[in-house]
Every structure is written in C-alpha cells, then in structure tokens.
Coordinates of N, CA and C in Angstrom, one line a residue:
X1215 N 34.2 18.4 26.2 CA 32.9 17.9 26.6 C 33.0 16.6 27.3
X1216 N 33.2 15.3 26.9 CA 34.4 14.5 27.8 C 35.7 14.4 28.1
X1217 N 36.0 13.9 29.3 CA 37.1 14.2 29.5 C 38.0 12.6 29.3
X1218 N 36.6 11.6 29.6 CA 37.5 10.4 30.1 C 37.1 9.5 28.1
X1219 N 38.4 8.3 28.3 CA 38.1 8.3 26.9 C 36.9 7.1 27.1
X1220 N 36.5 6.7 28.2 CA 35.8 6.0 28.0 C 34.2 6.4 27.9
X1221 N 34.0 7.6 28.2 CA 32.8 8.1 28.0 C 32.7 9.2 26.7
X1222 N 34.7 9.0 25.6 CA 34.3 9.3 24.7 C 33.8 8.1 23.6
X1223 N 33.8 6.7 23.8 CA 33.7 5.6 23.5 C 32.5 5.3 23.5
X1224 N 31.9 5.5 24.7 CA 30.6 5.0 24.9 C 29.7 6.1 23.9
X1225 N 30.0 7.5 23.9 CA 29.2 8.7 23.0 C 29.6 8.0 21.4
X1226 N 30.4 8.1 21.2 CA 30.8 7.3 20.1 C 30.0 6.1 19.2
X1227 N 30.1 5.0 20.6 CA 29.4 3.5 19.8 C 28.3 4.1 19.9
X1228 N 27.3 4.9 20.8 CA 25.8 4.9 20.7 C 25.4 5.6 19.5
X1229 N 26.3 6.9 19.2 CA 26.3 7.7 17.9 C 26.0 7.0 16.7
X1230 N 26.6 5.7 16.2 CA 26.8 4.5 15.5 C 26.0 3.7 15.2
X1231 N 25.5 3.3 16.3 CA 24.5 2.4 16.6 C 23.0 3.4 16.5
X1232 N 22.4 4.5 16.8 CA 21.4 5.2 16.4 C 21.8 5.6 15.0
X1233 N 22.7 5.8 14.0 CA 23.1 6.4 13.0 C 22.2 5.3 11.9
X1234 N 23.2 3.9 12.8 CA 22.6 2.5 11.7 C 21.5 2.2 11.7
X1235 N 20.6 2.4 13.2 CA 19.5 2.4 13.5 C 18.3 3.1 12.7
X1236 N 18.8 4.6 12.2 CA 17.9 4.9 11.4 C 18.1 5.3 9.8
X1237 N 19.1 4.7 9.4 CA 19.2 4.5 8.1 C 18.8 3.1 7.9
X1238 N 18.9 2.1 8.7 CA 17.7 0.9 8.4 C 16.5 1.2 8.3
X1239 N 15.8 1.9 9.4 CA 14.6 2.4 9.1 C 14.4 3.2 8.5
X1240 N 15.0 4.1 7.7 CA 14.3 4.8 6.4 C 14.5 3.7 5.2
X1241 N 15.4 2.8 5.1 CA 15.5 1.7 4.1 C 13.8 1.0 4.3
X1242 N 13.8 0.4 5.2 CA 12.6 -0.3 5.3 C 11.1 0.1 5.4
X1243 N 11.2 1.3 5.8 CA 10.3 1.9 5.5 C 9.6 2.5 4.0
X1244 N 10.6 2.8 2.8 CA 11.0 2.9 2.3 C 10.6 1.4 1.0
X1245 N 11.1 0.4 1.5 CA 10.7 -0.8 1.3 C 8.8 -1.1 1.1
X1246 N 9.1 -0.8 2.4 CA 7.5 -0.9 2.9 C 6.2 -0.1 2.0
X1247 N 6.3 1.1 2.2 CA 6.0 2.1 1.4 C 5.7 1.5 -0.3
X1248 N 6.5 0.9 -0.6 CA 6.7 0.4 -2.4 C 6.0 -0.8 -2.2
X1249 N 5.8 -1.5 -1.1 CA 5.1 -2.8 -1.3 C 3.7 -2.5 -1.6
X1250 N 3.4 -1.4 -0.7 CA 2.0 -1.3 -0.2 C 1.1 -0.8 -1.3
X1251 N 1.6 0.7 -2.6 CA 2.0 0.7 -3.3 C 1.5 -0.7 -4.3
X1252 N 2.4 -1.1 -4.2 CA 2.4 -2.1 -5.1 C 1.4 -2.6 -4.9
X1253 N 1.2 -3.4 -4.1 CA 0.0 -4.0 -3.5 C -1.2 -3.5 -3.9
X1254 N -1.6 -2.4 -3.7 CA -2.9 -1.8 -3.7 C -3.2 -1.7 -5.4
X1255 N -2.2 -0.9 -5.6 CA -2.2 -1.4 -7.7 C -2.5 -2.4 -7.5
X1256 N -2.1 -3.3 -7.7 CA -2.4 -4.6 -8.2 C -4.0 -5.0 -7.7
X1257 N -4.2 -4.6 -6.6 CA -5.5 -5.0 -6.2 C -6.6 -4.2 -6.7
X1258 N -6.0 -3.0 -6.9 CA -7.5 -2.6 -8.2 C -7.7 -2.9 -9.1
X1259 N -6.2 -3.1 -10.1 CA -6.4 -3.1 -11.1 C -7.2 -4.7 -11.6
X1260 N -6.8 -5.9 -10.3 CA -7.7 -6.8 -10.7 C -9.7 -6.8 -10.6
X1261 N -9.5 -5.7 -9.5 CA -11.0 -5.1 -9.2 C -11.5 -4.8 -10.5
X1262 N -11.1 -4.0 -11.2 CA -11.4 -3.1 -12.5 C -11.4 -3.9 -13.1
X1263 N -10.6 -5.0 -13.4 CA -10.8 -5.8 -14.8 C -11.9 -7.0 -14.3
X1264 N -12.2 -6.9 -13.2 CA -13.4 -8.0 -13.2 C -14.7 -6.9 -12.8
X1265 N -14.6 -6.0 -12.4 CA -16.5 -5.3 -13.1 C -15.9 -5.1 -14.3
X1266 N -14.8 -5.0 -15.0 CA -15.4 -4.8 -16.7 C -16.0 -6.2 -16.4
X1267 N -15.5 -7.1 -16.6 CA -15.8 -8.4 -17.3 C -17.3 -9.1 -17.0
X1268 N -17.5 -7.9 -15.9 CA -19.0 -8.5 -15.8 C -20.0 -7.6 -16.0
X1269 N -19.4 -6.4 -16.4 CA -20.5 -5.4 -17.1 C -20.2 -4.9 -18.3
X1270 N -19.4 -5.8 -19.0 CA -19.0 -5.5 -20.9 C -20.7 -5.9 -21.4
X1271 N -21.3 -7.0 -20.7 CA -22.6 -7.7 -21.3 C -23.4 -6.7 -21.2
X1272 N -23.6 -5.9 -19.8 CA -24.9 -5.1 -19.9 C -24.4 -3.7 -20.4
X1273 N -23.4 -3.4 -20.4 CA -23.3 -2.5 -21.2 C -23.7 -2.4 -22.9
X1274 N -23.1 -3.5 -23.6 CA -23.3 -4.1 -24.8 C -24.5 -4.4 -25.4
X1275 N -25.7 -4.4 -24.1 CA -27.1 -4.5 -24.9 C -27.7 -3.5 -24.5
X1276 N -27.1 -2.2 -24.1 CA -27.9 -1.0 -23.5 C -29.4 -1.5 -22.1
X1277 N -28.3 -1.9 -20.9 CA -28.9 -2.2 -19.6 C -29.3 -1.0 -18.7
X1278 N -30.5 -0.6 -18.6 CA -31.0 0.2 -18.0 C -30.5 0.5 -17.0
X1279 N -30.2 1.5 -16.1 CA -29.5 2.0 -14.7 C -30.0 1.4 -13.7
X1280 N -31.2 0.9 -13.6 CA -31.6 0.1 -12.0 C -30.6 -1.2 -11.9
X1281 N -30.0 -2.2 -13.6 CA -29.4 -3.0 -13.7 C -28.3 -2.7 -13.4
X1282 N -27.7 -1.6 -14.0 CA -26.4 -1.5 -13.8 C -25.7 -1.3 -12.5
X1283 N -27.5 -0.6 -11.5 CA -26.5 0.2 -10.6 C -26.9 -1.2 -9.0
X1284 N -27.9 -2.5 -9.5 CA -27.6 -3.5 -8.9 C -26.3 -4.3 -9.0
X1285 N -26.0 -4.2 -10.1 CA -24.3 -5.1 -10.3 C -23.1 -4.3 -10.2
X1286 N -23.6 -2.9 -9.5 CA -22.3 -2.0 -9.1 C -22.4 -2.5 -7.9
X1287 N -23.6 -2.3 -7.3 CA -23.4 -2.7 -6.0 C -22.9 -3.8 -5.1
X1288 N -23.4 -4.7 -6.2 CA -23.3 -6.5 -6.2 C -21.9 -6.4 -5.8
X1289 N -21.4 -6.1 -6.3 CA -20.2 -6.1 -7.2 C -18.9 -5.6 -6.2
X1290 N -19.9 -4.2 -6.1 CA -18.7 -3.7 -4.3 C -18.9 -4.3 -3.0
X1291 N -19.7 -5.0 -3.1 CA -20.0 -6.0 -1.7 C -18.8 -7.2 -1.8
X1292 N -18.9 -7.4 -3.4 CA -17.9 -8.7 -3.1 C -16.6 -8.3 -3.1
X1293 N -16.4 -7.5 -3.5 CA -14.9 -7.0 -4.0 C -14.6 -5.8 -2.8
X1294 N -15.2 -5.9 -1.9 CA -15.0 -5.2 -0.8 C -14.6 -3.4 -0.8
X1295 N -15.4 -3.1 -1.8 CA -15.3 -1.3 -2.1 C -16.0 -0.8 -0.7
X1296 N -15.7 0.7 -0.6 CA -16.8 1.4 -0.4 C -17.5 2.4 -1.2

C-alpha cells in the first residue's frame, strides 16, 4: 500500500493522533454527559423540596384547588418549569 517509509510514517502518526483524538472525546463526552446529569438532579430535586415547603401549609389545612393550583403556578414561573 506504501511504498516509501515516509508515507508509511506520515499514515502512521495520523492513525495516532485521530486514535487519541477520539478516545478523548468519548472521555469527555462521557464526563460531560455525568455533569449534566448531575446537574439537572440536583436542580429538581431542589425545585421539589421548595414547592413542598411551600405547599406542606396548604396542604395541611385542606386548601381548595383554585389555591393550590395558583401557587403551582406561582411557583413554576419562579422556578422556571414548564
């Protein structure tokens, strides 16, 4: 396939260099993926623990649905739901 060794050198280092090339990027990607992940847990789960904490009260005195379903709303405006 080559003949000269310098164009088996050059097929070589590029081999090498795309090889490292994309086993970094499945690493980091990889990386990335777990952050995001992570990230997003974390950001519900603080979502969820603050509508509990602000609808433990109207739950607790039996709050009629027009209340409830104002401080759902309230609630995903600030915490940026859809």
């Amino acid at each position: 396939m080559f003949k000269s060794i310098r164009a088996k050198l050059t097929f070589t280092y590029i081999a090498i260099v795309l090889s490292a090339i994309a086993l970094i990027s499945v690493f980091l990607l990889s990386i990335m993926g777990k952050y995001y992940q992570d990230y997003n847990r974390e950001s519900m789960a603080k979502a969820g623990s603050l509508v509990a904490e602000f609808s433990v009260d109207y739950l607790k005195r039996g709050a009629d649905t027009v209340a409830l379903s104002v401080l759902a709303e309230d609630m995903s405006r600030q915490i940026n739901a859809r």
